Coordinates of C-alpha atoms and ligand atoms in Angstrom, one line a residue:
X1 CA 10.5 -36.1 -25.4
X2 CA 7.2 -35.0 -27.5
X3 CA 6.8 -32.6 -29.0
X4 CA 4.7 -29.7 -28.2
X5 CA 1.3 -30.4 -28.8
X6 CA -0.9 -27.5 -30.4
X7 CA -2.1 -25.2 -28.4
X8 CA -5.3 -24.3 -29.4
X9 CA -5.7 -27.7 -30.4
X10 CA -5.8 -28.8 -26.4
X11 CA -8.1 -25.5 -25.9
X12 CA -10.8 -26.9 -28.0
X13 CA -11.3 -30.4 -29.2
X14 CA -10.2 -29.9 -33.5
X15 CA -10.6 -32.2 -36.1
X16 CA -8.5 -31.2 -38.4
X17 CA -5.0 -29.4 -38.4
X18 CA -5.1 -25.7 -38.5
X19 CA -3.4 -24.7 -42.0
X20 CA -1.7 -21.1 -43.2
X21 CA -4.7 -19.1 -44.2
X22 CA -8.0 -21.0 -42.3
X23 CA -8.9 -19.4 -39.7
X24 CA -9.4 -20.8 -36.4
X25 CA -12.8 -19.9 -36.7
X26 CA -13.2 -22.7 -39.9
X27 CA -11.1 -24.9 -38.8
X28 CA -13.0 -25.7 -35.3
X29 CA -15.8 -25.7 -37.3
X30 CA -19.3 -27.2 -35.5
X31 CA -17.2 -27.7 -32.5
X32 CA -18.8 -25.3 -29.3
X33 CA -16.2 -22.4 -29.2
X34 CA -16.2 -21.0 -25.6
X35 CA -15.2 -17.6 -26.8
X36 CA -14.4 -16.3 -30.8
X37 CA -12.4 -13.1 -31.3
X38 CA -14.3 -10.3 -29.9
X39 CA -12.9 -6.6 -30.1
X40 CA -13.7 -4.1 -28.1
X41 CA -13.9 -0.2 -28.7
X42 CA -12.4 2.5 -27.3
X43 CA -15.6 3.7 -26.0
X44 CA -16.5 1.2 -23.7
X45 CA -13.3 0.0 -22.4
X46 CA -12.1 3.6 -21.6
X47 CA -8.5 3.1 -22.0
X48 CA -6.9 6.7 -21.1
X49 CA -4.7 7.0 -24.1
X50 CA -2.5 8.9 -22.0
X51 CA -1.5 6.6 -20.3
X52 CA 0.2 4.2 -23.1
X53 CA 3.8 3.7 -23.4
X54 CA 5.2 6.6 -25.9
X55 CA 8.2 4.1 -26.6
X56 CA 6.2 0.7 -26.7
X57 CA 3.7 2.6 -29.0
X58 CA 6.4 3.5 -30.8
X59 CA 7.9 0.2 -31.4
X60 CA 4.0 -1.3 -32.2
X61 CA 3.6 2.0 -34.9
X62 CA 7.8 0.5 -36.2
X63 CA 6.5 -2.6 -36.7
X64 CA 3.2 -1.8 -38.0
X65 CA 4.6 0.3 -40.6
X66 CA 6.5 -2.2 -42.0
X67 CA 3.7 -4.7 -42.5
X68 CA 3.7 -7.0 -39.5
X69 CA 0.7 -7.1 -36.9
X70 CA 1.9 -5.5 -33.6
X71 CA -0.3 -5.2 -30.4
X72 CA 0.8 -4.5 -27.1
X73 CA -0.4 -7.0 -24.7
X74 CA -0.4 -9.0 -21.5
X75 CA -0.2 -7.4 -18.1
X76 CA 0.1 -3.7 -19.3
X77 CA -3.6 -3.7 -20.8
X78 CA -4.9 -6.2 -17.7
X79 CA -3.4 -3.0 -15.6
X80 CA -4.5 -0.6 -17.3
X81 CA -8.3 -2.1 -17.7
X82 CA -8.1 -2.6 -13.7
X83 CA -6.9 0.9 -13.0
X84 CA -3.5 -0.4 -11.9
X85 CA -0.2 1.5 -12.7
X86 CA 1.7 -1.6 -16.0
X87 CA 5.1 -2.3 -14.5
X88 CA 6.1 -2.9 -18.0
X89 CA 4.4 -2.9 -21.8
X90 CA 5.0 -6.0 -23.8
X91 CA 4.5 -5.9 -27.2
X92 CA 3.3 -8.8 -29.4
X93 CA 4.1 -9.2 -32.9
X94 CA 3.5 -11.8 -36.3
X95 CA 7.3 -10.3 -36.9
X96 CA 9.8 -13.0 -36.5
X97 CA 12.5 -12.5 -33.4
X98 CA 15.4 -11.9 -36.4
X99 CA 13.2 -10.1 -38.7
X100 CA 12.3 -7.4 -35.5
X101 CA 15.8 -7.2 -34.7
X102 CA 16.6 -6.0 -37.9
X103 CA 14.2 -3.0 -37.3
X104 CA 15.2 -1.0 -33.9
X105 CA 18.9 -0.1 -33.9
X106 CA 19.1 -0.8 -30.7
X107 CA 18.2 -3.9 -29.7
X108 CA 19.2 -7.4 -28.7
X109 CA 18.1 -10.8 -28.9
X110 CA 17.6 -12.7 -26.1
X111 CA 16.5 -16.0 -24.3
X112 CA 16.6 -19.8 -25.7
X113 CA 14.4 -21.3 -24.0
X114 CA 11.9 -18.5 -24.9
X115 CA 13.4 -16.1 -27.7
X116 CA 12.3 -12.6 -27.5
X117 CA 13.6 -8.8 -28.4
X118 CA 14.7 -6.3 -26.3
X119 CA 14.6 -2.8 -27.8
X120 CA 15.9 -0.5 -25.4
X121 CA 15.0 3.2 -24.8
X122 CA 17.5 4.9 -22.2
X123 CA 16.9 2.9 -19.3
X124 CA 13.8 1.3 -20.7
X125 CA 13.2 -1.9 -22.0
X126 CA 10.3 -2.8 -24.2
X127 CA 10.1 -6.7 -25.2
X128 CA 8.9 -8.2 -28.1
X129 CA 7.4 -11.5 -28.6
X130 CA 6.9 -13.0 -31.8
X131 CA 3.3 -14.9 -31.9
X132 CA 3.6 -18.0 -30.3
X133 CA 1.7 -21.6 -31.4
X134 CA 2.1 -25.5 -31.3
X135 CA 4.4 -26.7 -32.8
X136 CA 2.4 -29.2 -35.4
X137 CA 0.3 -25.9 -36.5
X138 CA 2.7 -24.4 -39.4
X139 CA 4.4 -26.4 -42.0
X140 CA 7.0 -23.6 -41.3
X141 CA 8.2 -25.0 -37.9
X142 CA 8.6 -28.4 -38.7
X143 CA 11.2 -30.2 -38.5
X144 CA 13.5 -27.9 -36.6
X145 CA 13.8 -28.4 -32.7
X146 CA 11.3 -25.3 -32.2
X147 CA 9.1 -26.6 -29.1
X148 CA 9.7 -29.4 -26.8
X149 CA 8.0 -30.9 -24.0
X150 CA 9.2 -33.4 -21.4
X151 CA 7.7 -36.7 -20.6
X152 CA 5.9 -35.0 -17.5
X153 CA 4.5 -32.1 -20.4
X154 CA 7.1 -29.5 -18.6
X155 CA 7.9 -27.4 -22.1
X156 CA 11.4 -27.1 -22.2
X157 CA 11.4 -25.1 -25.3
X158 CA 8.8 -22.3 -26.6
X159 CA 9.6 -21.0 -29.9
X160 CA 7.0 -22.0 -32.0
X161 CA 5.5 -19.2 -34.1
X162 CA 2.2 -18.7 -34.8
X163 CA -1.2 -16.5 -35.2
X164 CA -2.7 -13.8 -33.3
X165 CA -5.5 -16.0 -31.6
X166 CA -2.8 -19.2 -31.1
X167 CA -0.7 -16.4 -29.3
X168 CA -3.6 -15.6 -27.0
X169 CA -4.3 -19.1 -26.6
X170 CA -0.8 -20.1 -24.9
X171 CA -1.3 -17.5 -22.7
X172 CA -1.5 -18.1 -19.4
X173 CA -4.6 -16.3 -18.0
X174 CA -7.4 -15.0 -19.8
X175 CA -6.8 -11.4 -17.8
X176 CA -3.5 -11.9 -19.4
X177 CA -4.3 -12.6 -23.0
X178 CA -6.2 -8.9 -23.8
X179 CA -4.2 -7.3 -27.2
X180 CA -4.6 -3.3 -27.9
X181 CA -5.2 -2.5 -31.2
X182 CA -2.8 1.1 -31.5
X183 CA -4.6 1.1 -35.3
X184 CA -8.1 1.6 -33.7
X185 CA -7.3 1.7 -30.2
X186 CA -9.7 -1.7 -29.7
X187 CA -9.1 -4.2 -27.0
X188 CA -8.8 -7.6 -28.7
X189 CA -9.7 -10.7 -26.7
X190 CA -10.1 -14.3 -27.5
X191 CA -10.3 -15.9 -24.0
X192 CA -12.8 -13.7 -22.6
X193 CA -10.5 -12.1 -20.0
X194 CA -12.5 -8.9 -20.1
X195 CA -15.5 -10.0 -18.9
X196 CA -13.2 -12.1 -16.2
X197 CA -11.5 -8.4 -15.5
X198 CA -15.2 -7.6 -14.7
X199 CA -15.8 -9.9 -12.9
X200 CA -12.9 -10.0 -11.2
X201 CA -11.2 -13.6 -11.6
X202 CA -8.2 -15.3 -12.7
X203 CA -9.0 -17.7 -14.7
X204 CA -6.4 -20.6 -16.8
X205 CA -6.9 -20.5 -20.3
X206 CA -7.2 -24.4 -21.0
X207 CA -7.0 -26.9 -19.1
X208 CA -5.7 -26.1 -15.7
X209 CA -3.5 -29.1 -15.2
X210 CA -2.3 -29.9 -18.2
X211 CA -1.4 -25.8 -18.2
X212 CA 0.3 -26.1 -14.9
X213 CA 2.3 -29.2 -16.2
X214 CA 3.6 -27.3 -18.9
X215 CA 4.9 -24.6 -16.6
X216 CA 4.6 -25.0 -13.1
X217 CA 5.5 -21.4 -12.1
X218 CA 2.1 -20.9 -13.6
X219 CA 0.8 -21.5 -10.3
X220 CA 2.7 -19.4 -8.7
X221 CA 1.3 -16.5 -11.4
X222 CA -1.7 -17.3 -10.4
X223 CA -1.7 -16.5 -6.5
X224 CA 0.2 -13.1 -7.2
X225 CA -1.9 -11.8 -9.6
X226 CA -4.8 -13.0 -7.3
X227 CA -3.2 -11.1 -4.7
X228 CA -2.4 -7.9 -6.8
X229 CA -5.1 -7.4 -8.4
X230 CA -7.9 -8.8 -5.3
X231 CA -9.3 -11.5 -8.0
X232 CA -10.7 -14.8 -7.0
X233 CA -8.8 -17.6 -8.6
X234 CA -11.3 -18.9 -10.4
X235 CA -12.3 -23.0 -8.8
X236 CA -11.3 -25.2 -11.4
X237 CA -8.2 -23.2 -12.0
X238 CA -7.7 -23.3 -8.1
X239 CA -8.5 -26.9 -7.7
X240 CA -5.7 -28.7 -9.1
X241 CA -2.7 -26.4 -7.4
X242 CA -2.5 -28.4 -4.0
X243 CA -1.7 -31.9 -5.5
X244 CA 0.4 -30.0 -8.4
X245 CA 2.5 -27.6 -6.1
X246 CA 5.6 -30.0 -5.8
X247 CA 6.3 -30.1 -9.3
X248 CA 7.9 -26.6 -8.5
X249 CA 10.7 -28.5 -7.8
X250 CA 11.3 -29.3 -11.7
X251 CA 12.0 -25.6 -12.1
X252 CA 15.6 -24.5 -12.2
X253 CA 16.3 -22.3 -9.0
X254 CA 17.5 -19.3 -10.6
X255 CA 13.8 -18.6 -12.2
X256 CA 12.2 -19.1 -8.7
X257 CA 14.3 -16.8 -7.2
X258 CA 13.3 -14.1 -9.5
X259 CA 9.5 -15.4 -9.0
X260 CA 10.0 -15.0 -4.9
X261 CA 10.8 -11.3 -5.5
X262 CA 8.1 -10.4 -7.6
X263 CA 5.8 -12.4 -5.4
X264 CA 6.8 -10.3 -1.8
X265 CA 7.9 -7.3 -4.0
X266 CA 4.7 -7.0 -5.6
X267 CA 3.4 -4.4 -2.8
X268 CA 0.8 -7.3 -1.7
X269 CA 3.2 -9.8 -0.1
X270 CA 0.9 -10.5 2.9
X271 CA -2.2 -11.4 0.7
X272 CA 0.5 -13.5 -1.3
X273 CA 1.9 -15.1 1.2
X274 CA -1.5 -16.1 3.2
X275 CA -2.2 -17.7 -0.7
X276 CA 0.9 -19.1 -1.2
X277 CA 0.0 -20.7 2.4
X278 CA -3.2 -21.6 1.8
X279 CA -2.6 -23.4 -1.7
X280 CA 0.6 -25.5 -0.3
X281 CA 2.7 -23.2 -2.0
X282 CA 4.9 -21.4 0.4
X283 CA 6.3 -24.9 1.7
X284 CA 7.8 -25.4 -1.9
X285 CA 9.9 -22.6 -1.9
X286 CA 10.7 -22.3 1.5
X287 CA 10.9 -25.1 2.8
X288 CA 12.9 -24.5 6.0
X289 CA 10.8 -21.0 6.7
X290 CA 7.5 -23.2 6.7
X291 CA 8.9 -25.7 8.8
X292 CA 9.9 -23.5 11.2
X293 CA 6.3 -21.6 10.9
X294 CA 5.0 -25.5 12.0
X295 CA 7.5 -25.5 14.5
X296 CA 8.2 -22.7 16.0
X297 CA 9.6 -23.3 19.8
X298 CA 9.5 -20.3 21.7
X299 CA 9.9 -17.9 18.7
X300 CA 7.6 -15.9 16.9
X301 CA 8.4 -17.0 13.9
X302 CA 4.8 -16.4 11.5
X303 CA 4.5 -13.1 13.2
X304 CA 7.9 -11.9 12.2
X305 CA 7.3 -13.5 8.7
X306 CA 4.4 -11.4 8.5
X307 CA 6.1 -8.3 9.9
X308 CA 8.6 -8.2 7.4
X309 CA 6.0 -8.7 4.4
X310 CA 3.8 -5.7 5.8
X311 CA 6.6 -3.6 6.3
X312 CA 7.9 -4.3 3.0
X313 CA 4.3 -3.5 1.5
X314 CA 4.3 -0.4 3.3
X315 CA 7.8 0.4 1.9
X316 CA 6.9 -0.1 -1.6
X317 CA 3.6 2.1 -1.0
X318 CA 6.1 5.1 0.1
X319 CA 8.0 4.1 -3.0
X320 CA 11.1 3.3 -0.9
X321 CA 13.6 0.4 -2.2
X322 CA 13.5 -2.8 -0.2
X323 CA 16.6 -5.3 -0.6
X324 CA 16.4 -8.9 -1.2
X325 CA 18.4 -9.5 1.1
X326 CA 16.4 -8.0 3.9
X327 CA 13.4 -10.4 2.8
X328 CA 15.3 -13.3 3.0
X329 CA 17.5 -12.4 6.4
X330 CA 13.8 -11.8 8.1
X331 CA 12.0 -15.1 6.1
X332 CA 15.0 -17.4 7.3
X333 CA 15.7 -15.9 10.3
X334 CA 14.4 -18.5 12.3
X335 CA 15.0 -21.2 10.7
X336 CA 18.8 -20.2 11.1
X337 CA 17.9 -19.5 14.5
X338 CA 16.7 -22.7 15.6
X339 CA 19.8 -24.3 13.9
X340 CA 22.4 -22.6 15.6
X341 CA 20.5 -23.7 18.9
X342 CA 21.0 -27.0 18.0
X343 CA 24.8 -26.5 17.4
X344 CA 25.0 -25.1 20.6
X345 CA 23.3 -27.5 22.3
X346 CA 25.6 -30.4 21.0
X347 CA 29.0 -29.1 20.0
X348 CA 30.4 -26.6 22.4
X349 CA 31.3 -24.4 20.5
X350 CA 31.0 -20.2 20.1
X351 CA 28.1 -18.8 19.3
X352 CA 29.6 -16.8 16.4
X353 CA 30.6 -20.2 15.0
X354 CA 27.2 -21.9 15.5
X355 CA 26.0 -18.8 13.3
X356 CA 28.2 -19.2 10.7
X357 CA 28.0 -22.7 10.1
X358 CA 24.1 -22.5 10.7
X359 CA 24.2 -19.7 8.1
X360 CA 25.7 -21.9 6.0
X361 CA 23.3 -24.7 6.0
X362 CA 20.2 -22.8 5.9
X363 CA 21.3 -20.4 3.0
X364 CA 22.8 -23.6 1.2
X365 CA 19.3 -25.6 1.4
X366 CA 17.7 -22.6 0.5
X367 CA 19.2 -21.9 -2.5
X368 CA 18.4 -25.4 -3.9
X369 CA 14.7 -24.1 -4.3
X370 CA 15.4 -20.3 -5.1
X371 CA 19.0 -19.9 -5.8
X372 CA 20.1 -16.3 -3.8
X373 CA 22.5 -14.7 -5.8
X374 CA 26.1 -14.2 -3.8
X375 CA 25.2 -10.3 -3.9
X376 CA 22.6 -10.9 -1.6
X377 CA 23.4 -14.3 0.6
X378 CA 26.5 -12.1 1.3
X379 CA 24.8 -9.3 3.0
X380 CA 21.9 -11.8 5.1
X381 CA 24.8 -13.3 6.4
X382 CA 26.2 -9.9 8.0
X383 CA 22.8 -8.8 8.9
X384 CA 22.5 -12.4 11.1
X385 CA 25.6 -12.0 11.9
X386 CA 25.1 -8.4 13.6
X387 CA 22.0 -9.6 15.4
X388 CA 25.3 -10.9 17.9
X389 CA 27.5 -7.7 17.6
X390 CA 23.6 -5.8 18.1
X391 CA 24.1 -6.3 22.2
X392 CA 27.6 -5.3 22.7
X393 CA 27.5 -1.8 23.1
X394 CA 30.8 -0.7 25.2
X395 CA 32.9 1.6 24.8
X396 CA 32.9 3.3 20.9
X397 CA 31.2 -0.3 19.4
X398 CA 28.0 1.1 19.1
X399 CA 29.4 3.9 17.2
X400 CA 31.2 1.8 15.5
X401 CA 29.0 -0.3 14.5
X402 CA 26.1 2.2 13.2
X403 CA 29.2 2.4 10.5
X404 CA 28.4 -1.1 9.2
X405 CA 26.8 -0.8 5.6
X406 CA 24.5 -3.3 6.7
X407 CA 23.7 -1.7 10.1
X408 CA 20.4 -0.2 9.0
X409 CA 19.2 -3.6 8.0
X410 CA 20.3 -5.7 11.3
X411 CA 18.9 -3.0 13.1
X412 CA 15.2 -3.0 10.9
X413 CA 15.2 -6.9 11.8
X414 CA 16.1 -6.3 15.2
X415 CA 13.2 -4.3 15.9
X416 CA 11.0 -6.7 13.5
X417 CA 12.3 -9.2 15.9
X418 CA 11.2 -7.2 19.5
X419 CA 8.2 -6.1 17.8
X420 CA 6.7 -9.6 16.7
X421 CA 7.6 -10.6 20.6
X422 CA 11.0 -11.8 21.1
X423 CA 12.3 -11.1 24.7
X424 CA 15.7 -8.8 24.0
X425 CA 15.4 -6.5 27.2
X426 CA 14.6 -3.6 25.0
X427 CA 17.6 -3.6 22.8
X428 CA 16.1 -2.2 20.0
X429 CA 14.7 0.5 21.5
X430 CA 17.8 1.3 22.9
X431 CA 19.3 1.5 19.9
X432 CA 16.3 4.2 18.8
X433 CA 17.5 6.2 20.8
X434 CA 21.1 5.9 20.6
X435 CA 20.3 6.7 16.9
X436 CA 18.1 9.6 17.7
X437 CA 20.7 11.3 20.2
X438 CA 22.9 14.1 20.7
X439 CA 26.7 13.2 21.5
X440 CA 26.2 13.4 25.4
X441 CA 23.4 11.8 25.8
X442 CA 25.2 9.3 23.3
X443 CA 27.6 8.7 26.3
X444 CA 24.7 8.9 28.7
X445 CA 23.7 5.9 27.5
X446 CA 26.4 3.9 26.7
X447 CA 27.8 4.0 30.1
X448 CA 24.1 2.5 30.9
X449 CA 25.3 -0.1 28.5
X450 CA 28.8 -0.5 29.9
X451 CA 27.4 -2.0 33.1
X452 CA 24.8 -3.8 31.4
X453 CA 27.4 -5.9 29.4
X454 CA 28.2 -9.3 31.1
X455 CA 32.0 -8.6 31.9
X456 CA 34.2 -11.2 30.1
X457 CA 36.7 -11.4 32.8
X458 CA 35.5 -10.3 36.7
X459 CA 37.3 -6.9 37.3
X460 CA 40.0 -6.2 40.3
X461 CA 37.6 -3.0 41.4
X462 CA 33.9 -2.5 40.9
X463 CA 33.0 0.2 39.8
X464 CA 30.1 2.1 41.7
X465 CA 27.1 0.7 40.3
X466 CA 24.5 2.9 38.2
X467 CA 20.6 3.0 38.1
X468 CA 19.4 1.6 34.8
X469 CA 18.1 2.8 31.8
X470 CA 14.3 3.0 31.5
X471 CA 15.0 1.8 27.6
X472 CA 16.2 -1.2 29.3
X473 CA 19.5 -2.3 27.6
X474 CA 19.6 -5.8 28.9
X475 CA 21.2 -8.3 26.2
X476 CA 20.1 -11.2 25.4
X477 CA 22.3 -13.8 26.8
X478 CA 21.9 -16.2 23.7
X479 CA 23.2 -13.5 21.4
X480 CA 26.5 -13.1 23.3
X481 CA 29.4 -14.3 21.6
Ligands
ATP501 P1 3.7 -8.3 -14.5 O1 4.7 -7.8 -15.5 O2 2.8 -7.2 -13.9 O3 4.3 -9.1 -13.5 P2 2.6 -9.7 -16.7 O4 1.3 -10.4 -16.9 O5 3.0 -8.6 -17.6 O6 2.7 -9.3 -15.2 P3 5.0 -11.0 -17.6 O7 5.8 -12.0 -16.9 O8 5.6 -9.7 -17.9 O9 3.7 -10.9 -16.7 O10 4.5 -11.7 -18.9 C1 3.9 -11.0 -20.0 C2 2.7 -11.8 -20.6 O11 3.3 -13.0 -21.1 C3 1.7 -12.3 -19.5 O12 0.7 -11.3 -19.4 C4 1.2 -13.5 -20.2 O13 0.3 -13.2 -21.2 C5 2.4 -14.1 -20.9 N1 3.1 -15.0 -20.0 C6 4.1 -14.8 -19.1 N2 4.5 -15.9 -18.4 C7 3.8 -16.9 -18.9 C8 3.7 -18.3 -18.6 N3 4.5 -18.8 -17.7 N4 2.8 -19.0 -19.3 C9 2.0 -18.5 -20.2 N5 2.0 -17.2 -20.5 C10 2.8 -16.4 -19.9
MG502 MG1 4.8 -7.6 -17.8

C-alpha cells in the first residue's frame, strides 16, 4: 500500500509541500499553472436562479452561516450551465463530515470508503462532501489511515480533507469540478471546465491514466457523460481507455451494477452503448452479451440490444419507469438463448430445464461483473421463462397468463424479439390483439390458437379443421416445452 499521493501535487509538478494557509497559487510558484481560480459572474454565465435547489440552498446558506465555506457543485451546475434538467445537487463544504452532521437534525452519515452526509428533505436527499485533498497536504491527516492506494494506484480509501481548489482538483472532469458561489451567485472554476462546457468536451482533470488507475469507473463516467451531454471526450483523455478498460474488473460488482443503470438509464443508452462499444468497454461488463453480439448464429442479437436501449430512451423521454430487470432480460437474452441450445443439443433434456439451468449460468457469470440484486435476477428469470409459456395459448392459458405480474414484460421482449427479426409466426402480434379484444373475439381467437398448438398426445377424433388466423399464431417449435 502507499499512500495517497497529493492531488494537486500530480496536477502540476510542486516543489514544495502545500502548508495550512499558502495558497496554491504561492506554493506552485514559477511553475506554468494551466488554469488559476477564475470566478465567474452571474451575468455571463446566466444561471436562472430559479432553477436552484430551495433545500440544497438551504443546507449551503446552514452551513454558511455558521462559518464554513459551502458551494454546491459537480453535475448540478455542469446541468444547469448546459441547459440540462441536475438529477441531483451536491453540495461541497470546508465543514468536516461530523462537524455537518451536527448541523441538520436530520441527517446521517454515510459511506467508508468515501464519507459523506446525507441531509434529508421528505423524500429528498441532498449530500454533502467535505473538501477532499492528498493525503501528505495537511499536517491534520497524518498519521491516521485517511487515504489509501493500492499497489496498482486503485484508491481504496478517500477521506482526506482539504481546500476548495484541492477539492476541485480530485475531481474527475473539469465539466464536473464548476462550484456556485450562493454568496454572490459566481461560478467558481479551477480546471477550466467552463470554457470545456463551451466547447463542448469532457475532459480528465490530470493525468488521464494515472486518473483512471485511481478509479477505473472513471472511464465509464466518461462515456455517459459524453453521451448525455453530446461532448467529445477530449483525445488524450480518450486515448488511454482501450488498453485500461479491463482494470474494471478490480471494481467490486455491486458498484458496477449501479454504474450499468445509470449508464442505459441515463435517457441516452444507445449513444452509451455505441461508446461503451467503441472504447472496449461494453465487453467488460457484459461479457456474455458481447460475445454473443460477435457471435450471433441465426439471432438478432445487436439489433434486439439496440431495440431495448431505444425503447428504454423513449420510455424515459415519456417519463415512464423502466425496470432493471427488463434491461437485463433483453441484454442477456441471447446469450441465455444460445446456451440453452447447447443443452439441448447435448443432454436430452426439457426445454423448461435447459432454461433454467441456462438461466442459471448466464445470470451467475453475469453477476461476477455487475452483481443483479435477487429483486431483479428474480423477475428476468420469469420473464425468460414466459418466453416458453408465451406460445401456449389453449384453452383459459392465455387469460391466464396476462395475470402473470411479469406478463407485461415477457410480452415487451417478445415483441422486441419479432421486431428486431426473430421468426415466431406472428406470436406477438397475436397477442396484440388478444390484449386489445373484446371477450368473443377473445374466444375467436383462441380457438385459432387451439389448433395451432402441436397436440401433446394425437387425439381419438379430429376435430374439423379451421382456416387460420391472418395474425398468424404459429409457435415457435424451439419454445415448446
Ligand atoms: P449525475 O449525478 O448527473 O450522474 P454527477 O457529475 O453529479 O452526475 P455524481 O456521481 O453525482 O455525478 O458525483 C458528483 C460529483 O462528484 C461529480 O460531478 C464529480 O465532481 C465528483 N465525482 C463523482 N465520482 C467521481 C469519481 N469517481 N472520481 C472523481 N470525482 C468524482
Ligand atoms: Mg450528481
Amino acid at each position: 500500500m502507499k499512500f495517497l499521493s497529493n492531488i494537486a501535487g500530480r496536477f502540476f509538478k510542486r516543489k514544495a509541500p502545500l502548508t495550512d494557509g499558502q495558497s496554491a497559487d504561492q506554493a506552485f510558484g514559477g511553475e506554468t499553472r494551466p488554469h488559476g481560480k477564475v470566478v465567474i459572474p452571474e451575468a455571463e454565465h446566466g444561471i436562472d436562479r430559479r432553477r436552484l435547489d430551495e433545500n440544497a440552498n438551504k443546507v449551503v446558506y446552514r452551513l454558511l452561516d455558521d462559518g464554513h465555506e459551502a458551494y454546491l457543485v459537480g453535475g448540478c451546475i455542469r446541468d444547469l450551465l448546459t441547459g440540462q434538467r441536475p438529477k441531483d445537487f451536491d453540495v461541497a463544504t470546508g465543514a468536516h463530515p461530523e462537524m455537518a452532521h451536527e448541523l441538520f437534525r436530520r441527517s446521517r452519515l454515510i459511506g467508508r470508503r468515501f464519507k459523506l452526509l446525507h441531509v434529508r428533505f421528505g423524500r429528498e436527499v441532498i449530500e454533502v462532501a467535505t473538501f477532499r485533498a492528498g493525503h501528505d497536504t495537511h499536517p491534520a491527516n497524518e498519521g491516521g489511515d485517511h487515504g489509501r492506494q493500492s499497489e496498482s494506484g486503485l484508491i481504496l480509501r478517500d477521506n482526506v480533507y482539504g481546500t476548495l481548489e484541492e477539492d476541485a482538483l480530485r475531481r474527475d472532469f473539469t465539466v464536473n469540478a464548476l462550484y456556485y458561489d450562493l454568496a454572490n451567485h459566481s461560478v467558481v472554476d479551477f480546471a477550466n471546465g467552463y470554457q470545456d462546457i463551451k466547447d463542448k468536451v469532457i475532459r480528465m482533470i490530470g493525468d488521464p491514466e494515472e486518473r483512471y488507475r485511481e478509479d477505473p469507473v472513471r472511464m465509464l463516467r466518461a462515456v455517459r457523460f459524453a453521451a448525455k451531454l453530446e461532448f467529445d471526450i477530449e483525445p488524450a483523455t480518450a486515448a488511454p481507455i482501450d488498453e485500461l478498460a479491463p482494470l474494471l474488473r478490480d471494481i467490486a460488482p455491486a458498484r458496477l451494477f449501479d454504474e450499468s443503470l445509470k449508464l442505459f438509464q441515463s435517457g441516452h443508452a444507445e449513444r452509451v452503448y455505441r461508446l461503451m462499444q467503441q472504447h472496449n468497454l461494453f465487453g467488460q461488463l457484459f461479457p456474455q452479451a458481447a460475445a454473443s453480439i460477435r457471435n450471433p448464429g441465426n439471432y438478432p442479437v445487436e439489433e434486439l440490444l439496440l431495440n431495448a436501449l431505444r425503447n428504454t430512451d423513449r420510455r424515459i423521454r415519456q417519463r415512464k419507469s423502466v425496470t432493471p430487470a427488463f434491461l437485463y432480460a433483453a441484454l442477456l437474452w441471447y446469450p441465455m438463448q444460445q446456451r440453452m441450445d447447447q443443452l439441448l443439443k447435448q443432454n436430452r433434456m426439457p426445454p423448461l430445464q435447459a432454461l433454467h439451468e441456462a438461466a442459471n449460468e448466464v445470470i451467475g457469470q453475469q453477476v461476477r461483473s455487475t452483481a443483479i440484486p435477487r429483486r431483479f435476477s428474480t423477475p428476468i428469470r420469469e420473464i425468460w421463462e414466459l418466453q416458453l409459456r408465451l406460445p401456449r395459448r389453449q384453452g383459459n392459458r392465455a387469460e391466464r397468463l396476462m395475470e402473470h405480474p411479469r406478463f407485461r414484460a415477457a410480452y415487451d421482449l417478445l415483441l422486441l424479439r419479432e421486431n428486431s427479426g426473430e421468426d415466431l409466426g406472428g406470436l406477438s402480434q397475436w397477442w396484440t390483439d388478444f390484449q386489445n379484444a373484446n371477450s368473443v373475439d377473445r374466444d375467436s381467437l383462441q380457438q385459432h390458437t387451439d389448433d395451432d398448438e402441436p397436440k401433446r398426445k394425437p387425439r381419438r377424433r379430429r376435430r374439423p379443421s379451421r382456416k387460420r388466423s391472418n395474425s398468424g399464431s404459429q409457435s415457435n417449435p424451439e419454445q415448446q416445452d
